[in-house]
mmCIF file of C-alpha atoms in Angstrom:
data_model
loop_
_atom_site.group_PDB
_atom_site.id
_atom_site.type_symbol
_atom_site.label_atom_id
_atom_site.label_comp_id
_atom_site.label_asym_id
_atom_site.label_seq_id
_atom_site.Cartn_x
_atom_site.Cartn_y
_atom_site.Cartn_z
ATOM 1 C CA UNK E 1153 -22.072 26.726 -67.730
ATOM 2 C CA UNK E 1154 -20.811 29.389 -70.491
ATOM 3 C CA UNK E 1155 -23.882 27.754 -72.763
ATOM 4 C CA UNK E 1156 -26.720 29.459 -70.546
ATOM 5 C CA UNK E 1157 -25.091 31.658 -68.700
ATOM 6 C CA UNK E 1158 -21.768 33.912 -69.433
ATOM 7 C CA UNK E 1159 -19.104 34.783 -67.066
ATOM 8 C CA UNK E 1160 -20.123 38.972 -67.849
ATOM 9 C CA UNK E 1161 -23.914 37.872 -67.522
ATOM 10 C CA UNK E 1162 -23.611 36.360 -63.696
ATOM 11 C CA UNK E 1163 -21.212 39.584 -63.038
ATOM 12 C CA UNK E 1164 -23.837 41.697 -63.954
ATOM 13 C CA UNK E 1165 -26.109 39.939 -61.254
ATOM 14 C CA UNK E 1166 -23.770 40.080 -58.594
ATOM 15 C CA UNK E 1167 -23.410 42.528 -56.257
ATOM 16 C CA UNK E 1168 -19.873 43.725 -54.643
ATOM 17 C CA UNK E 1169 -20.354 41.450 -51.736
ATOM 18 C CA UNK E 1170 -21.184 38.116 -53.558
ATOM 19 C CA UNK E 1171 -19.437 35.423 -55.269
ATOM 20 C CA UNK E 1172 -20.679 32.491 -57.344
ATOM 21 C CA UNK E 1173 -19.855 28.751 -57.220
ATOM 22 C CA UNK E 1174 -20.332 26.423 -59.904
ATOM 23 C CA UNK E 1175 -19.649 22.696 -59.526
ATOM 24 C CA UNK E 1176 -19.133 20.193 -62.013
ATOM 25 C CA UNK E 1177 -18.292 16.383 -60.775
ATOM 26 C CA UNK E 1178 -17.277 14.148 -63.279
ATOM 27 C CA UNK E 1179 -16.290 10.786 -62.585
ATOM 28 C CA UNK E 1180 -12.706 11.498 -61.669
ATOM 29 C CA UNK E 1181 -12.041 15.006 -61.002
ATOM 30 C CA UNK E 1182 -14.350 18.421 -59.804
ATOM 31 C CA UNK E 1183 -14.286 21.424 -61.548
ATOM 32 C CA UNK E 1184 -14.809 24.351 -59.627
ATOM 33 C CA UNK E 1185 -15.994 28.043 -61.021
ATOM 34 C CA UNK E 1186 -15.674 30.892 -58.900
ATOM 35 C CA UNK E 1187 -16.957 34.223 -60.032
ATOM 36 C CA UNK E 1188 -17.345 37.402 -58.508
ATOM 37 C CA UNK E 1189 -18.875 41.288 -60.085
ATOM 38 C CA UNK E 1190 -14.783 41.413 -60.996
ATOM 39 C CA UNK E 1191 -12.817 38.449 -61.554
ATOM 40 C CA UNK E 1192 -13.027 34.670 -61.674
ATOM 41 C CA UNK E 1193 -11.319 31.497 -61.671
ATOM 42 C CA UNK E 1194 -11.855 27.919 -62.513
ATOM 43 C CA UNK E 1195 -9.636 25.247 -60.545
ATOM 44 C CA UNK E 1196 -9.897 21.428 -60.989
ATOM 45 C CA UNK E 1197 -9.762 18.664 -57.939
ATOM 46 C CA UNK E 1198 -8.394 14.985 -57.859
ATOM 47 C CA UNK E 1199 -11.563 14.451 -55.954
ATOM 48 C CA UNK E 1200 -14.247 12.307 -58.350
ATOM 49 C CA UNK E 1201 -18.040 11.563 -58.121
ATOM 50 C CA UNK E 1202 -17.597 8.199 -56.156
ATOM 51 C CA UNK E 1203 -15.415 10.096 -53.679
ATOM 52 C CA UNK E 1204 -17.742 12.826 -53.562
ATOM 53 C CA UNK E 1205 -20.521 10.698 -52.937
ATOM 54 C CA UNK E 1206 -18.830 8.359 -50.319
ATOM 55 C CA UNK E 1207 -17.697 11.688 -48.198
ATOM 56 C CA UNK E 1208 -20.926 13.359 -48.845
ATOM 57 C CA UNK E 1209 -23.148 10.014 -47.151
ATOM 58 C CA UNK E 1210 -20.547 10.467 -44.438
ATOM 59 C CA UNK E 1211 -21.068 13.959 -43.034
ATOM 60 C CA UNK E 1212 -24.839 13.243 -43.327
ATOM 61 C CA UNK E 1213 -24.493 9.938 -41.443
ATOM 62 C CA UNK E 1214 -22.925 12.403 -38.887
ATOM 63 C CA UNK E 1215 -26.012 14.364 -38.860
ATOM 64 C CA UNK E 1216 -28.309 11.610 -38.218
ATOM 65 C CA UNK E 1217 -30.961 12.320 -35.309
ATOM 66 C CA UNK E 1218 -31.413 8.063 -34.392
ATOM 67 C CA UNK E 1219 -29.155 8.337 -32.257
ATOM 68 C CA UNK E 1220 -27.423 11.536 -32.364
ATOM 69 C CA UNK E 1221 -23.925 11.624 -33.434
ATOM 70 C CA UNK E 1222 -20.855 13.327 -32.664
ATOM 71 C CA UNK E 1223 -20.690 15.552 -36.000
ATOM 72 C CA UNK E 1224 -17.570 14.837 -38.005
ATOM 73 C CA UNK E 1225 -15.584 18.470 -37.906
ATOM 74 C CA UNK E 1226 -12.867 16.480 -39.810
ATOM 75 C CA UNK E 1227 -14.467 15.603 -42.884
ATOM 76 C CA UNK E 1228 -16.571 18.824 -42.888
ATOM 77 C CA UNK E 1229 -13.079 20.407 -42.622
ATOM 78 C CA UNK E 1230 -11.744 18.420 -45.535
ATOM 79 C CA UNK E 1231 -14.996 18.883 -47.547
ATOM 80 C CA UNK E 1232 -14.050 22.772 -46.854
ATOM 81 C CA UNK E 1233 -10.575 22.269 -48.545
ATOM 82 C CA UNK E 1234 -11.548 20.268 -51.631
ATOM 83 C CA UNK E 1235 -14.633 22.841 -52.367
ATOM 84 C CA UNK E 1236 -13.756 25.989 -51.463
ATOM 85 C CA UNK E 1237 -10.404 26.479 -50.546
ATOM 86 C CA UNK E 1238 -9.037 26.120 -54.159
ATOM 87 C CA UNK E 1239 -11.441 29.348 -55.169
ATOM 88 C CA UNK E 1240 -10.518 31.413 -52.389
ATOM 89 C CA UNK E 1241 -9.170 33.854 -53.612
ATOM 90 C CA UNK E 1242 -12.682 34.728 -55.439
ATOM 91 C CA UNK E 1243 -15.129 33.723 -51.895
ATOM 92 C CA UNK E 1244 -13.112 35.211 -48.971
ATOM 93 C CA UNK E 1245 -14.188 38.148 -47.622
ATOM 94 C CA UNK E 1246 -17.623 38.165 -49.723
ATOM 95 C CA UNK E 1247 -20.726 38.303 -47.538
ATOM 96 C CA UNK E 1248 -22.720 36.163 -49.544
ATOM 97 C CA UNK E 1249 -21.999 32.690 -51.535
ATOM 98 C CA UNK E 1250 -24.332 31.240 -54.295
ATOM 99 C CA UNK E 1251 -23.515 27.839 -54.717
ATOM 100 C CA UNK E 1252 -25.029 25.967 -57.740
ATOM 101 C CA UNK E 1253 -24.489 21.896 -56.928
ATOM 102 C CA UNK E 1254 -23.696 19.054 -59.009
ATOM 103 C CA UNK E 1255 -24.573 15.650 -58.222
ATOM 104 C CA UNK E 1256 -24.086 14.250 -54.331
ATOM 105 C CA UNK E 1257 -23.258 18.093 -53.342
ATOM 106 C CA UNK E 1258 -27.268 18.672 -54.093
ATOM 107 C CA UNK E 1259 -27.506 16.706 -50.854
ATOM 108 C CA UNK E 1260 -24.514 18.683 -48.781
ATOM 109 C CA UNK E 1261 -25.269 21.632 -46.547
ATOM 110 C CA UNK E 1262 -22.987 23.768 -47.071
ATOM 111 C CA UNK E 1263 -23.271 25.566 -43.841
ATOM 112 C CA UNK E 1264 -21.721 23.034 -42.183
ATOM 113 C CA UNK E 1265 -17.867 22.964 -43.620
ATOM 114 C CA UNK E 1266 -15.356 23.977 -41.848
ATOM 115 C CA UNK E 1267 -13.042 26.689 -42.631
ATOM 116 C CA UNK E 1268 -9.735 26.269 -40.669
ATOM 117 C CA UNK E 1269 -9.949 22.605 -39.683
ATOM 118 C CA UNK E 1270 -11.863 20.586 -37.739
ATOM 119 C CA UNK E 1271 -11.110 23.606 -34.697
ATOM 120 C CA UNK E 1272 -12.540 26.291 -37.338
ATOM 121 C CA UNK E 1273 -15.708 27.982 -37.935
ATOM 122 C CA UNK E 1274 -18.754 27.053 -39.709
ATOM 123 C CA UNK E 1275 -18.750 28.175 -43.569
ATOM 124 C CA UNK E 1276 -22.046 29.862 -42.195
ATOM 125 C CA UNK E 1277 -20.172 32.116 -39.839
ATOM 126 C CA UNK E 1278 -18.596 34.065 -42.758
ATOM 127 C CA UNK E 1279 -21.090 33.838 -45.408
ATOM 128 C CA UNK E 1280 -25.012 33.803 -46.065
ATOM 129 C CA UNK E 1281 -25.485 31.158 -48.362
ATOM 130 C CA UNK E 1282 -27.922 30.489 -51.163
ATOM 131 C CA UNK E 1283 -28.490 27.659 -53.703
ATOM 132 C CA UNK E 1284 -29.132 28.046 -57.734
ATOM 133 C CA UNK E 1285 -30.334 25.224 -59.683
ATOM 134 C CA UNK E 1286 -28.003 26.404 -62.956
ATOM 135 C CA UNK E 1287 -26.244 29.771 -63.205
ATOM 136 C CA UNK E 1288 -28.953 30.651 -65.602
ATOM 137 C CA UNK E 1289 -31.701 30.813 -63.457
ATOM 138 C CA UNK E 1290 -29.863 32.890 -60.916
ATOM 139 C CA UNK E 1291 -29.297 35.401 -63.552
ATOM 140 C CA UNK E 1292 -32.939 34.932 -64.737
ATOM 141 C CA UNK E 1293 -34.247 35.334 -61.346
ATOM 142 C CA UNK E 1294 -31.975 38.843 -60.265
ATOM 143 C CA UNK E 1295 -33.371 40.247 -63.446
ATOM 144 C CA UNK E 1296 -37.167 38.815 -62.502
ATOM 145 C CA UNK E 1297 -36.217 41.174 -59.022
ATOM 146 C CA UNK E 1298 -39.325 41.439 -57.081
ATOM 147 C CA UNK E 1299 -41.427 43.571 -59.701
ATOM 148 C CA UNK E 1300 -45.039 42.604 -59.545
ATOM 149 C CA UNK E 1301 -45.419 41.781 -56.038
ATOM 150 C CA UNK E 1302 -48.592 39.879 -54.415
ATOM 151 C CA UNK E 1303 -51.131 42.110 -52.452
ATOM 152 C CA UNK E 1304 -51.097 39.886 -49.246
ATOM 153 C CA UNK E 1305 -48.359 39.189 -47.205
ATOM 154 C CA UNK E 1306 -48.591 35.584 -45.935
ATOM 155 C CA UNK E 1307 -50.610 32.136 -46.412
ATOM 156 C CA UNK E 1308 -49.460 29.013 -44.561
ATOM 157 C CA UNK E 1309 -50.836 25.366 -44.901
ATOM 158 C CA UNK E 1310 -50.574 22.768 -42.490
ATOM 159 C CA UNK E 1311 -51.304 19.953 -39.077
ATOM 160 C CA UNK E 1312 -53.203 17.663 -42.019
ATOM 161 C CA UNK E 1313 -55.658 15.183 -40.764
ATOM 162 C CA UNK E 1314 -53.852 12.317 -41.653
ATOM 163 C CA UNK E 1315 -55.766 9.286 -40.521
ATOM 164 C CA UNK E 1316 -57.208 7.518 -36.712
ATOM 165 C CA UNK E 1317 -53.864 5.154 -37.372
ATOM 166 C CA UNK E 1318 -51.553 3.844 -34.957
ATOM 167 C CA UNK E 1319 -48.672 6.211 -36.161
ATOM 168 C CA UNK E 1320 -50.460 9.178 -34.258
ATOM 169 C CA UNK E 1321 -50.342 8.209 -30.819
ATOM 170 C CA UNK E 1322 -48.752 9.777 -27.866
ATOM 171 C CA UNK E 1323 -45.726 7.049 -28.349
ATOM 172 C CA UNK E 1324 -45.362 8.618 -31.931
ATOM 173 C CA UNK E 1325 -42.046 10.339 -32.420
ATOM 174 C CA UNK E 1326 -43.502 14.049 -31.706
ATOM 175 C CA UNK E 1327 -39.885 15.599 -31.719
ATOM 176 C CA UNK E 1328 -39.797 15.066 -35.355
ATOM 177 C CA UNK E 1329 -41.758 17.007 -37.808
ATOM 178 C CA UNK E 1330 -41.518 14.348 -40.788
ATOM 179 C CA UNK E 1331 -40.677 10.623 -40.311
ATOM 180 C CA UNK E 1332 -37.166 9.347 -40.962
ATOM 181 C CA UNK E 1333 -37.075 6.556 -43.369
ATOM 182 C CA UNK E 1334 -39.525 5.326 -45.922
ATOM 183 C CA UNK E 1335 -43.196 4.976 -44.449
ATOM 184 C CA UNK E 1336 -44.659 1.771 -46.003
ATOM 185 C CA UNK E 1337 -48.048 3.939 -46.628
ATOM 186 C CA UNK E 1338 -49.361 7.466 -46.007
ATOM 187 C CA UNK E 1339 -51.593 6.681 -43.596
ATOM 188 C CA UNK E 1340 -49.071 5.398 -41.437
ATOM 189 C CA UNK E 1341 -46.957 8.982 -41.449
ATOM 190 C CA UNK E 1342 -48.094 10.650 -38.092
ATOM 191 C CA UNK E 1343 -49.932 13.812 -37.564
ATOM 192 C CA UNK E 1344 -48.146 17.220 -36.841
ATOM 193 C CA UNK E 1345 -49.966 19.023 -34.307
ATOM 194 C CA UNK E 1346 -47.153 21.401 -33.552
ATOM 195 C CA UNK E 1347 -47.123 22.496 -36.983
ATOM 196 C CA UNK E 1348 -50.204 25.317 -36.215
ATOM 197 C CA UNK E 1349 -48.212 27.325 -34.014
ATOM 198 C CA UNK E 1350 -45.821 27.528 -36.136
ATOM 199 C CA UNK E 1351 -48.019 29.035 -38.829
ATOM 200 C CA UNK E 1352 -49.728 31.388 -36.343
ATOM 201 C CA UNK E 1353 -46.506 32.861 -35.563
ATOM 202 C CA UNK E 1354 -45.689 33.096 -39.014
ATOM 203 C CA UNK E 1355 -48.855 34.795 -39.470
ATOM 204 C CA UNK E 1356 -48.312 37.339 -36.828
ATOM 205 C CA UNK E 1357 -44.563 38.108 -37.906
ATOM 206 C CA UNK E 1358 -45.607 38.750 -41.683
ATOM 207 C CA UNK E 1359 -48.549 40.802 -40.916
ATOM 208 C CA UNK E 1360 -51.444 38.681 -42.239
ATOM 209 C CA UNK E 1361 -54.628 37.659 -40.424
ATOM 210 C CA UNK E 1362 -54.900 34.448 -38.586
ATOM 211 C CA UNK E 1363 -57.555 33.587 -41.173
ATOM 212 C CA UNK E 1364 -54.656 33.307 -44.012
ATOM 213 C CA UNK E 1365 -53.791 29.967 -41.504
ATOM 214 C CA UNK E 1366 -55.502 26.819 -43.274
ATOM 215 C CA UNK E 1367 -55.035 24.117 -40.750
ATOM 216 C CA UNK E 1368 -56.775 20.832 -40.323
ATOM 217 C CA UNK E 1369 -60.123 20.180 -42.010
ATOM 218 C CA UNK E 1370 -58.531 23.919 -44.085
ATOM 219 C CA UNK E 1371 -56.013 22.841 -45.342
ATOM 220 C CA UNK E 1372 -57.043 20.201 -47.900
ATOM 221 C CA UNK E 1373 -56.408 19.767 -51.980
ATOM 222 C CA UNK E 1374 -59.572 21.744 -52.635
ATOM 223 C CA UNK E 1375 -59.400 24.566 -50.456
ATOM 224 C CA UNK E 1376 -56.129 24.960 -51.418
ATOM 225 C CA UNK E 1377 -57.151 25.138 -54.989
ATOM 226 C CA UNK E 1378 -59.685 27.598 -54.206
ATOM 227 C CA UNK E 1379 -57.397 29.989 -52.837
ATOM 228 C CA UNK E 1380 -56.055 32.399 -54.925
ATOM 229 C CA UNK E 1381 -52.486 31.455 -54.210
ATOM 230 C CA UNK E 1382 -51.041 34.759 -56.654
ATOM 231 C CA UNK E 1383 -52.122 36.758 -53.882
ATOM 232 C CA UNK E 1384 -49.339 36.140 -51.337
ATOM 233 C CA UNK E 1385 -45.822 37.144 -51.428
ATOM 234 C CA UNK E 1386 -44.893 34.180 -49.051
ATOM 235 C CA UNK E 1387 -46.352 30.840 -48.568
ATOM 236 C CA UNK E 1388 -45.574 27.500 -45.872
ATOM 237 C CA UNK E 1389 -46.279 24.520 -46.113
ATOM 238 C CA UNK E 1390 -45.843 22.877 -42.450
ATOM 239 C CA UNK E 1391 -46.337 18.794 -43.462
ATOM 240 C CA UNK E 1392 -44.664 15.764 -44.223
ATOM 241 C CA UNK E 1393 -43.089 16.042 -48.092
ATOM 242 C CA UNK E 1394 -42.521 12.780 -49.595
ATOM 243 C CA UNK E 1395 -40.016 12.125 -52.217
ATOM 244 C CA UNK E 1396 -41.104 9.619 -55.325
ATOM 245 C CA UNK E 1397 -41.831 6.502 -54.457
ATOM 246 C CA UNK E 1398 -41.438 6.877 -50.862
ATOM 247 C CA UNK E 1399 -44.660 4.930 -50.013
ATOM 248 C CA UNK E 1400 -46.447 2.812 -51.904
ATOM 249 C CA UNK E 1401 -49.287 5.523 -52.841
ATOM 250 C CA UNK E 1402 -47.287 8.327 -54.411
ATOM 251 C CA UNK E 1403 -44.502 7.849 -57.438
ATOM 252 C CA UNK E 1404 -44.538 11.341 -57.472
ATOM 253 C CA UNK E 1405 -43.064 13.603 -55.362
ATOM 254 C CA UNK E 1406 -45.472 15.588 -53.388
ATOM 255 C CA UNK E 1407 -47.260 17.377 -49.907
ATOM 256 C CA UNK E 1408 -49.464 15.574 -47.656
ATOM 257 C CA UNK E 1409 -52.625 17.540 -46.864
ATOM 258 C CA UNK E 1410 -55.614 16.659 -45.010
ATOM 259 C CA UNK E 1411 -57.752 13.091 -45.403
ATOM 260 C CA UNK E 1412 -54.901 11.781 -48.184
ATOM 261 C CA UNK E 1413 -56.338 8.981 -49.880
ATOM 262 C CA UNK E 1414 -59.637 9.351 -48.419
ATOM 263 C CA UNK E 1415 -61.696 10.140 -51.519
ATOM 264 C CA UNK E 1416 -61.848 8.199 -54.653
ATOM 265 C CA UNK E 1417 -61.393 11.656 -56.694
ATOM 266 C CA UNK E 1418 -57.408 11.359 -57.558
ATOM 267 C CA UNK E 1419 -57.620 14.944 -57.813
ATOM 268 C CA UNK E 1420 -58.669 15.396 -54.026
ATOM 269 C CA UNK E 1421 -56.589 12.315 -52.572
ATOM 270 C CA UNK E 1422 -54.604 14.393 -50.112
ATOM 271 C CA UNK E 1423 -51.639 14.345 -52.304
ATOM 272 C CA UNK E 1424 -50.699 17.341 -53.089
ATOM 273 C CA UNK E 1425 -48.317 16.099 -55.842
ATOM 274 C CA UNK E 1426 -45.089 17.812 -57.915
ATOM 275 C CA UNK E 1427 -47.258 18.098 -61.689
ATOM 276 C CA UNK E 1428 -50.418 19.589 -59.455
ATOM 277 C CA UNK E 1429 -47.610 21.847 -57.600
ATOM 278 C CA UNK E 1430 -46.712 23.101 -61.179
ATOM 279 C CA UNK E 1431 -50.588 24.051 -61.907
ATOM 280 C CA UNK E 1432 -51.256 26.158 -59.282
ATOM 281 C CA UNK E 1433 -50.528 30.141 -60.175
ATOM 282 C CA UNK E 1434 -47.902 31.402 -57.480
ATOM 283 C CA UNK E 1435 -46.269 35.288 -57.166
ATOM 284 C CA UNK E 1436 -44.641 34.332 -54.212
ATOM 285 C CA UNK E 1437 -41.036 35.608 -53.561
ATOM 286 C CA UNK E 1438 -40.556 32.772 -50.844
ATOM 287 C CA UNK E 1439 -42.557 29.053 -50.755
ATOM 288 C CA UNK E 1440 -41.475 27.939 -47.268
ATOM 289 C CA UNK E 1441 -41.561 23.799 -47.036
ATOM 290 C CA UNK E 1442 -40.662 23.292 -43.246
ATOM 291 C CA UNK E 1443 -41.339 19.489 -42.643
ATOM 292 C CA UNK E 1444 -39.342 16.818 -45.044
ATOM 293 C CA UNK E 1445 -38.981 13.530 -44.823
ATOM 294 C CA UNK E 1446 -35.965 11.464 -45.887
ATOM 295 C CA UNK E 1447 -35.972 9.575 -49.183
ATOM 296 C CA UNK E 1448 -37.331 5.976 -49.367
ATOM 297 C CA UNK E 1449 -34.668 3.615 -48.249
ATOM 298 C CA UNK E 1450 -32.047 5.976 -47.506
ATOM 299 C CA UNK E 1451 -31.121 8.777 -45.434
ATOM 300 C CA UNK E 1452 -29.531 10.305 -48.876
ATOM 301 C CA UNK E 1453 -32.604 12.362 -50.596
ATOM 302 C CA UNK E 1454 -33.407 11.113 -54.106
ATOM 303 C CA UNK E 1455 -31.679 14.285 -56.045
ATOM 304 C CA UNK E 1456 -33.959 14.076 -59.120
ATOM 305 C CA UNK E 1457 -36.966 13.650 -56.731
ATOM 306 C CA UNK E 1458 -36.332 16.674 -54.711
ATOM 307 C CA UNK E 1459 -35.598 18.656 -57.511
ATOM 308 C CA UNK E 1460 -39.021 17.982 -59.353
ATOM 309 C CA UNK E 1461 -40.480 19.269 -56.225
ATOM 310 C CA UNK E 1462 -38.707 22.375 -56.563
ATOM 311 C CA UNK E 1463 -38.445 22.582 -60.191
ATOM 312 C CA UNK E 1464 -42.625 22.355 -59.813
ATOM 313 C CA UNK E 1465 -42.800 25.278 -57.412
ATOM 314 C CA UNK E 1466 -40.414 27.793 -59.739
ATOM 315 C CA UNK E 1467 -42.495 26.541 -62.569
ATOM 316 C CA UNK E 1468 -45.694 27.566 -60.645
ATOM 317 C CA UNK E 1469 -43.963 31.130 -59.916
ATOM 318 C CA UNK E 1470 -41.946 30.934 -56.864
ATOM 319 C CA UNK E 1471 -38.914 32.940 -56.653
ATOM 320 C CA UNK E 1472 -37.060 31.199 -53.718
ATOM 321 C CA UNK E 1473 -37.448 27.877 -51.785
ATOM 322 C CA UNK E 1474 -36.536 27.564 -48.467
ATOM 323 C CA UNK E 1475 -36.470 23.459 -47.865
ATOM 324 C CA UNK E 1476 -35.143 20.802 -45.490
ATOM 325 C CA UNK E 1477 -32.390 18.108 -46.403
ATOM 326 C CA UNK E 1478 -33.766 15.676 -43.533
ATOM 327 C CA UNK E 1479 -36.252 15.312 -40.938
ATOM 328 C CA UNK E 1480 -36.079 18.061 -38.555
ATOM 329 C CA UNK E 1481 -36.834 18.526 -35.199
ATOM 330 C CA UNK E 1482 -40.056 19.973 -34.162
ATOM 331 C CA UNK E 1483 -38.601 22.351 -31.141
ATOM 332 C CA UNK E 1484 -35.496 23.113 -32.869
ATOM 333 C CA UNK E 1485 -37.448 24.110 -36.657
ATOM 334 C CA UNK E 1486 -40.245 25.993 -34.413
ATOM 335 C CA UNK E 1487 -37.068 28.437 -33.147
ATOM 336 C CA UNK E 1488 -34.904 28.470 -36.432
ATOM 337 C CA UNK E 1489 -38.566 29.254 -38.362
ATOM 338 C CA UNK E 1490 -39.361 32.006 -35.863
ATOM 339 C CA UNK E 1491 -35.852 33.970 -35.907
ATOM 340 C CA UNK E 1492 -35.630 33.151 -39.720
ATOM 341 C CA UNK E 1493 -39.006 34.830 -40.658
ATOM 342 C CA UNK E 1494 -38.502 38.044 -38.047
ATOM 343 C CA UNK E 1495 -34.969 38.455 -39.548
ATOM 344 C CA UNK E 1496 -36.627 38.432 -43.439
ATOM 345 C CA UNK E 1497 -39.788 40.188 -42.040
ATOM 346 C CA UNK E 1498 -36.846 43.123 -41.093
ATOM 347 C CA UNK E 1499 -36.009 43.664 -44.911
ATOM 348 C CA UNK E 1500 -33.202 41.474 -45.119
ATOM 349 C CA UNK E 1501 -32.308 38.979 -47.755
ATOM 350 C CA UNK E 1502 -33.655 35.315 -47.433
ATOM 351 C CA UNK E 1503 -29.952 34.197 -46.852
ATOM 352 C CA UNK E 1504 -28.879 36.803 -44.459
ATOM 353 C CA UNK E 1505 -32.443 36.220 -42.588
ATOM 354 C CA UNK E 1506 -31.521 32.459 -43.110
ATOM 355 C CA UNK E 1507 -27.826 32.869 -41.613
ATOM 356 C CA UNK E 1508 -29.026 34.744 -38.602
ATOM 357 C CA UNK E 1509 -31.423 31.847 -37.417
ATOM 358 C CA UNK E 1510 -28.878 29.056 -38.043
ATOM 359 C CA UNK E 1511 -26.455 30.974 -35.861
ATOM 360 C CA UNK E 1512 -28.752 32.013 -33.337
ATOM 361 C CA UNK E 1513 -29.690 28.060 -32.893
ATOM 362 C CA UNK E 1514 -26.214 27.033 -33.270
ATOM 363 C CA UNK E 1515 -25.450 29.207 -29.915
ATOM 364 C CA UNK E 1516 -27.972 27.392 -28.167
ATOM 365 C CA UNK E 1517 -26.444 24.764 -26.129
ATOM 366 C CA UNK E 1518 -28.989 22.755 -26.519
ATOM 367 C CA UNK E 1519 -29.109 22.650 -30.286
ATOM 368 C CA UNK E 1520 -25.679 23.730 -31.058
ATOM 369 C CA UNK E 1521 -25.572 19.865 -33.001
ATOM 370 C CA UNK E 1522 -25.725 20.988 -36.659
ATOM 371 C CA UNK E 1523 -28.609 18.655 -36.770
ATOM 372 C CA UNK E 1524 -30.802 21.203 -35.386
ATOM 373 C CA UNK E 1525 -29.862 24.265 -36.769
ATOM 374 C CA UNK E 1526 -28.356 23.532 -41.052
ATOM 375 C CA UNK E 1527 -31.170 21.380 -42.236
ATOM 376 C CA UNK E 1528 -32.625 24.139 -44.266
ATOM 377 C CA UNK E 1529 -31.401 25.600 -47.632
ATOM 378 C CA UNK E 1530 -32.476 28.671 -49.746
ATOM 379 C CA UNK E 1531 -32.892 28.123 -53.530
ATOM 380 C CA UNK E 1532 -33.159 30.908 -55.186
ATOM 381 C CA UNK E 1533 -32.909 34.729 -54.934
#
């Protein structure tokens, strides 16, 4: 970490209420390095990357919607201990945590550790929480700031046509925006209707007219080229995200828009993909991807995959990411995306706005199951 980014440099990006956490795993030990605007601390743990990965596919297997699990508190609490108890000294009591992951903990929300055994609280409870890919680029993107900001407030693109296939039916699993598991091809992944209203509300909470909705026979490759995406300070996407290789048509990652694979143009295919993600021109302090599926083959998502998604969005000029680990819910994202974007619309940071939805959700009886309410992560400032 000291080669791109120096303990005084992230100190100068911190404010008094945040801490940094940088993780290293290494094949048998985890190095942990905890920095706040004062002080820091590096501690080492006898935990290595195969036991890292083995507890991390654990907790997620815990958080699997087919069926629904009891969520393992235990492990979450012992996850707690081995990550962030050693650096407490630097994280308690700070409002905010940015956490930059190494390896299998790219895949771990961190919301969901316990502090104070399996009987504790949610790591969410006491802290907002935020991702950085390196501790570089959260220095690099506190002194970016927000300086230059698009005219218009909102676009959102989403409910594709997909295809007249046998996936979109009323026996289609409409509960889920994405579809767990590898589809063999695109055409099979079903339609998301429910995504719209989503969009309109987003539409209506940021300010911007319902026209700034592209939906449908909108919201293809072309139109969305068309746009002038610099314009808007915050964009959604509302459709299925598919990792490389996760169906036979795309070894790319990329978005599903409308009519994929319809038109012998590869440049109007309905794939939407990571390097044509990287060409558009973005000024947007927030991309908002609300519908991810799972990884080919595995309810792990493909690290490397996910992050050339991402990487392809910062490259293209987002600021912040706000993403899914796994196939959400339709209901339960429709509420979380609702609170989250009235929260941010109310001048607060993307993690505080983020933290107030998860909690809301989490008080909800009926989605009090972390698998409603921690899919989503911010990346970014």
């Amino acid at each position: 970490m000291g080669s791109t980014a120096s303990v005084q440099e992230i100190q100068k990006s911190l404010t008094n209420d945040e801490a940094l956490v940088h993780y290293v795993v290494a094949e048998e030990q985890t190095f942990i390095i905890a920095i706040d605007k004062a002080s820091s601390a590096m501690s080492v743990v006898r935990a290595g990357r195969s036991e890292i990965e083995a507890s991390v596919s654990a907790l997620r297997n815990s958080l699997k919607a087919t069926p629904l699990k009891p969520f393992d508190t235990a492990l979450a609490a012992e996850l707690h201990r081995i990550l962030l108890a050693p650096v407490s000294s630097i994280t308690n009591g700070k409002k905010r945590l940015i956490v930059v992951k190494d390896g299998a903990l790219s895949q771990l929300p961190f919301a969901v550790l316990r502090n104070g055994g399996p009987q504790g609280v949610w790591l969410v409870e006491n802290h907002a929480l935020e991702s950085a890919p390196s501790a570089s680029s959260f220095v690099l993107s506190r002194k970016a700031g927000n300086s230059g900001r698009a005219p218009q407030p909102f676009i959102g693109i989403g409910s594709p046509i997909i295809s007249s296939s046998s996936a979109n039916t009323a026996n289609s699993p409409e509960n889920i925006l994405g579809i767990r598991g590898a589809a063999r091809s695109v055409k099979d992944l079903g339609e998301l209707p429910e995504t719209e209203s989503e969009l309109r509300a987003f539409a209506r909470i940021f300010g911007a007219d319902q026209g700034a909705v592209m939906v449908r026979d909108q919201a293809t490759e072309s139109k969305v080229r068309a746009a002038d995406m610099s314009r808007y300070r915050v964009l959604s996407f509302a459709t299925h995200a598919l990792m490389a290789g996760e169906t036979m048509e795309n070894d790319q990652a990329a978005l599903v828009l409308s009519n994929p694979l319809q038109s012998q143009n590869a440049r109007e295919d309905g794939l939407l993909t990571a390097s044509e993600v990287a060409g558009l021109k973005l000024n947007a302090d927030l991309v908002i991807l609300s519908a991810c599926n799972t990884a080919a083959g595995s309810d792990i998502l493909s690290a490397e995959s996910l992050n050339g998604l991402a990487r392809s969005f910062f490259a293209a000029g987002a600021r912040a990411l706000l993403v899914s680990n796994w196939a959400v819910h339709s209901e339960a994202t429709q509420k979380l995306m609702t609170n989250f974007a009235s929260a941010y619309q109310k001048s607060s940071t993307k993690s505080d706005a983020l933290r107030s939805a998860m909690l809301s959700l989490a008080q909800d009886q009926q989605y009090a199951h972390p698998y409603y309410w921690a899919p989503f992560d911010i990346i970014g400032s």
